[in-house]
XYZ file of C-alpha atoms in Angstrom:
352
model
C 0.000 0.000 0.000
C 1.276 3.442 -0.912
C 2.711 5.576 1.870
C 3.801 9.189 1.756
C 5.826 9.263 4.951
C 8.811 6.981 4.557
C 10.157 5.177 7.576
C 12.933 7.520 8.629
C 16.014 6.992 10.738
C 17.672 9.690 12.781
C 20.468 9.839 15.304
C 20.151 10.899 18.918
C 23.081 10.630 21.336
C 24.941 8.459 18.872
C 22.112 5.930 18.541
C 19.901 5.480 15.476
C 16.169 5.467 16.055
C 13.512 4.449 13.540
C 10.363 6.506 13.109
C 7.429 4.205 13.808
C 4.437 4.101 11.485
C 0.784 3.178 11.726
C -0.972 1.563 8.794
C -4.674 2.458 8.897
C -5.102 4.368 5.629
C -8.396 6.067 4.811
C -7.694 5.476 1.137
C -4.821 4.031 -0.820
C -4.263 7.557 -2.131
C -3.613 8.839 1.371
C -1.309 8.102 4.242
C -1.872 8.924 7.875
C 0.159 11.548 9.666
C 2.262 9.021 11.519
C 4.148 11.468 13.756
C 5.828 14.832 13.540
C 8.685 15.205 11.089
C 10.747 17.303 13.477
C 14.506 17.237 13.593
C 16.874 17.221 16.532
C 16.537 19.461 19.559
C 19.279 21.264 21.382
C 19.568 19.850 24.901
C 22.145 19.956 27.642
C 24.174 16.814 28.112
C 22.326 15.781 31.289
C 18.932 16.266 29.655
C 20.047 14.408 26.543
C 21.300 11.499 28.638
C 18.017 11.385 30.554
C 15.981 11.326 27.341
C 18.210 8.684 25.794
C 17.728 6.438 28.820
C 13.978 6.974 28.656
C 13.868 6.083 24.955
C 15.727 2.838 25.502
C 14.698 1.690 28.968
C 11.539 -0.210 29.756
C 10.569 1.976 32.693
C 10.213 5.676 31.913
C 7.485 6.348 34.488
C 9.533 8.598 36.783
C 10.770 10.761 33.925
C 7.275 11.117 32.456
C 5.868 12.175 35.827
C 8.608 14.775 36.182
C 8.064 16.112 32.653
C 4.307 16.507 33.202
C 5.108 18.604 36.289
C 7.547 20.692 34.253
C 4.859 21.413 31.661
C 3.147 23.494 34.331
C 6.286 25.402 35.335
C 6.272 29.193 35.489
C 9.360 29.141 33.250
C 8.661 29.087 29.499
C 12.063 27.533 28.899
C 11.281 24.683 31.305
C 7.938 24.190 29.590
C 9.627 24.069 26.185
C 12.163 21.523 27.369
C 9.478 19.321 28.901
C 7.286 19.525 25.801
C 10.268 18.689 23.562
C 11.103 15.623 25.581
C 7.496 14.466 25.784
C 7.044 14.775 22.038
C 10.126 12.637 21.439
C 9.108 10.079 24.032
C 5.705 9.797 22.366
C 7.147 9.799 18.869
C 9.637 7.003 19.246
C 8.072 4.613 21.736
C 4.391 3.799 21.167
C 3.903 2.410 24.663
C 4.873 5.799 26.095
C 1.873 7.481 24.451
C -0.661 5.996 26.829
C 1.705 6.347 29.793
C 2.111 10.061 29.115
C -1.626 10.583 28.786
C -2.356 8.660 31.995
C 0.245 10.765 33.782
C -1.918 13.839 33.125
C -0.034 15.466 30.246
C -2.966 16.162 27.924
C -4.490 19.239 29.593
C -1.191 21.063 30.248
C -0.102 20.354 26.669
C -3.374 21.814 25.379
C -2.668 24.915 27.464
C 0.680 25.263 25.690
C -1.078 25.279 22.321
C -2.714 28.562 23.346
C 0.644 30.144 24.222
C 1.679 33.406 22.582
C 5.172 31.922 22.252
C 5.028 30.333 18.813
C 7.792 27.830 19.508
C 6.092 26.669 22.695
C 2.810 26.441 20.789
C 4.499 24.319 18.124
C 5.933 21.921 20.698
C 2.532 21.595 22.375
C 0.787 20.909 19.055
C 3.325 18.297 18.073
C 3.251 16.532 21.436
C -0.554 16.303 21.166
C -0.187 14.938 17.637
C 2.156 12.213 18.829
C -0.149 11.299 21.726
C -3.068 11.103 19.299
C -1.315 8.263 17.487
C -2.631 6.065 20.288
C -6.306 5.351 19.609
C -7.025 5.156 23.322
C -5.976 8.799 23.698
C -8.223 10.328 21.039
C -11.360 10.683 23.158
C -9.410 12.147 26.061
C -7.686 14.682 23.818
C -10.938 15.833 22.226
C -12.915 15.914 25.477
C -10.137 17.920 27.152
C -10.745 20.789 24.730
C -7.951 20.321 22.181
C -9.940 21.042 19.037
C -10.290 24.835 19.303
C -6.612 25.445 20.215
C -5.521 23.157 17.377
C -7.654 25.157 14.945
C -6.066 28.396 16.212
C -2.615 26.893 15.666
C -3.714 25.848 12.186
C -4.549 29.503 11.483
C -1.705 31.362 13.197
C 1.101 28.947 14.061
C 4.502 28.323 12.532
C 4.568 26.264 9.319
C 5.450 23.155 11.342
C 2.681 23.885 13.843
C 0.158 24.225 11.019
C 1.191 20.909 9.476
C 1.130 19.085 12.786
C -2.179 20.686 13.806
C -3.669 19.402 10.540
C -2.335 15.932 11.341
C -3.675 16.051 14.903
C -7.110 17.098 13.657
C -6.980 14.252 11.149
C -6.275 11.818 13.964
C -9.134 13.182 16.060
C -11.458 13.065 13.035
C -10.958 9.301 12.884
C -13.470 9.252 15.742
C -16.685 9.854 13.798
C -18.308 11.949 16.514
C -15.460 14.475 16.353
C -15.931 15.359 12.673
C -18.869 17.789 13.092
C -17.207 19.399 16.130
C -13.973 19.992 14.221
C -15.922 21.596 11.385
C -17.923 23.795 13.769
C -14.698 25.000 15.394
C -13.626 26.497 12.069
C -11.033 23.997 10.862
C -12.190 23.756 7.250
C -11.178 27.211 5.861
C -7.596 27.124 7.239
C -7.195 23.568 5.952
C -8.262 24.787 2.509
C -5.736 27.638 2.796
C -3.021 25.151 3.754
C -3.973 22.975 0.782
C -3.690 25.986 -1.503
C -0.565 27.719 -0.260
C 1.389 25.258 1.893
C 4.416 23.275 0.832
C 4.037 19.755 -0.535
C 4.052 18.135 2.916
C 1.454 20.639 4.144
C -0.715 20.065 1.069
C -0.669 16.318 1.676
C -1.553 16.747 5.344
C -4.360 19.192 4.564
C -5.836 17.030 1.810
C -5.857 13.966 4.044
C -7.533 15.874 6.876
C -10.124 17.359 4.507
C -10.844 13.941 3.008
C -11.542 12.566 6.465
C -13.593 15.523 7.696
C -15.747 15.720 4.562
C -16.207 12.029 3.874
C -19.416 11.680 5.895
C -20.459 15.134 7.149
C -22.502 17.216 4.715
C -22.030 20.418 6.711
C -18.257 20.098 6.376
C -18.588 19.617 2.619
C -20.588 22.831 2.342
C -18.023 24.666 4.479
C -15.226 23.453 2.212
C -17.033 24.600 -0.935
C -17.696 28.020 0.614
C -14.005 28.246 1.533
C -13.071 27.922 -2.146
C -11.804 24.358 -2.180
C -13.084 23.424 -5.646
C -10.872 25.981 -7.395
C -7.869 24.675 -5.464
C -8.708 21.049 -6.261
C -9.166 21.712 -9.977
C -5.781 23.449 -10.125
C -4.089 20.565 -8.305
C -5.756 17.928 -10.495
C -4.675 19.846 -13.598
C -1.023 19.761 -12.530
C -0.117 16.330 -13.885
C 3.533 16.997 -13.168
C 2.828 17.575 -9.482
C 2.302 15.142 -6.660
C -1.242 16.054 -5.673
C -3.388 14.753 -8.547
C -4.600 11.620 -6.761
C -5.193 13.232 -3.407
C -7.040 16.234 -4.793
C -9.203 13.960 -6.920
C -10.125 11.811 -3.943
C -11.130 14.902 -1.961
C -13.211 16.107 -4.914
C -14.906 12.702 -5.110
C -16.316 13.012 -1.591
C -17.390 16.628 -2.110
C -19.340 16.208 -5.350
C -22.075 14.341 -3.536
C -23.453 17.827 -2.745
C -24.946 20.016 -5.469
C -22.922 23.093 -4.506
C -19.653 21.240 -5.080
C -20.742 19.898 -8.473
C -21.776 23.359 -9.657
C -18.555 24.965 -8.452
C -16.425 22.203 -9.956
C -17.963 22.908 -13.356
C -17.637 26.678 -12.941
C -13.945 26.308 -12.112
C -13.234 24.347 -15.298
C -13.189 20.907 -13.753
C -14.787 18.995 -16.624
C -11.917 19.379 -19.135
C -9.431 18.458 -16.408
C -11.350 15.313 -15.474
C -11.802 14.245 -19.103
C -8.063 14.654 -19.660
C -7.457 12.574 -16.542
C -9.598 9.764 -17.981
C -7.578 9.986 -21.191
C -3.978 10.251 -19.986
C -3.965 9.611 -16.231
C -2.787 6.580 -14.313
C -5.217 3.706 -13.796
C -6.184 5.072 -10.389
C -6.606 8.605 -11.740
C -8.769 7.353 -14.608
C -10.981 5.457 -12.195
C -11.507 8.317 -9.756
C -12.074 10.798 -12.616
C -14.803 8.516 -13.987
C -16.356 8.318 -10.520
C -16.447 12.114 -10.238
C -17.791 12.652 -13.752
C -20.547 10.112 -13.139
C -21.629 11.959 -10.013
C -21.560 15.276 -11.856
C -23.623 13.948 -14.758
C -26.072 11.809 -12.830
C -28.885 14.360 -12.498
C -27.980 17.111 -14.956
C -28.433 16.985 -18.737
C -26.510 20.242 -19.152
C -23.440 18.741 -17.487
C -23.746 15.596 -19.598
C -23.714 17.738 -22.709
C -20.608 19.568 -21.504
C -18.817 16.304 -20.743
C -19.744 14.766 -24.121
C -18.645 17.875 -26.007
C -15.324 17.724 -24.200
C -14.681 14.419 -25.973
C -15.166 12.120 -23.012
C -16.773 9.148 -24.775
C -13.710 7.706 -26.605
C -11.468 7.577 -23.499
C -14.400 6.265 -21.458
C -14.907 3.460 -23.991
C -11.223 2.601 -23.678
C -11.526 2.649 -19.884
C -14.591 0.384 -20.010
C -12.463 -2.164 -21.848
C -9.113 -1.846 -20.111
C -9.697 -0.369 -16.664
C -10.098 -1.911 -13.240
C -13.390 -3.649 -12.541
C -14.718 -0.597 -10.734
C -13.479 1.733 -13.463
C -15.134 -0.404 -16.137
C -18.468 -0.316 -14.318
C -18.363 3.460 -13.759
C -17.265 4.118 -17.351
C -20.032 1.946 -18.804
C -22.686 3.670 -16.675
C -21.380 7.100 -17.648
C -21.284 6.216 -21.348
C -24.944 5.169 -21.169
C -25.817 8.524 -19.583
C -23.884 10.505 -22.167
C -25.557 8.681 -25.051
C -29.055 9.385 -23.792
C -31.062 12.158 -25.513
C -29.864 15.497 -24.194
C -33.262 16.956 -23.458
C -35.952 16.016 -21.048
C -35.945 15.650 -17.290
C -32.323 16.395 -16.439
C -32.007 19.050 -13.787
C -30.311 22.294 -14.694
C -27.363 23.463 -12.624
C -28.056 26.137 -10.008
C -27.470 29.723 -11.058
C -25.127 31.864 -9.046
């Protein structure tokens, strides 16, 4: 199965550690945010030795208890050091994630996310992300009030804080009940902004979070459309030389179940892009493009006419013969629609 975050090795105190990964993908086009991609931290020799022992020893209880106390220190520097160490402990040893949460770290870490110190905020966000990798921690993190501070970090944090906040929100959204709450807290517009203007890693994180948040919550789909996501998705799908074609298409496929998304997709020039994808894309891109076009055309004669005039039938015929089983079925159904008389009961698109 495809993964976007390679297993990475890095050196700490002369020892090589391997970044651990989880494998529950929402779609083969996506990968989970497995942990932060942070580099090394500057630490004093005694602190580095303590952290090294904790990363390698079976019993890190005493250190974790001490670090949770330090999170609540009146010294910002002590808080930063504690948050740094906690994020590494949670990143590199899965069993520490539940230990840290049970030691009472979640609420003080959430408080750090609201800090005016952007570095401290970033460390708090990333520690929460790494704790959220443990499924047993997700409810506790959400119920402790993490969602609103994470959304603020997504809007105003450092680039790393924004990426890791998107990943943390993705993790929390894997609990179905959290999806509407995350949308209501305002996460959708800054995720769309991150998808549009972030670097490649940020775009991947944002697209994965948006896919999860919009996959089953209509209100979140509407919020995404209002935030301008369809224009962004069309541009990303059109960039065949980029690395976001699949992911943007998968996000579009969950959005076009609502009328507003279909109308905006067409307005933003999505039909020619999707037809080209059916013609020259990879097998996966051809399949998902056919899925989207079928949804667009299902109830609208005007859209069917536009798709047919764009020259979609020949590549769809080829796909119906040579595609995956799902692609063949979608292509055949779409071809039947496009060959129907183009007048009658098809609904017209909404006017803006």
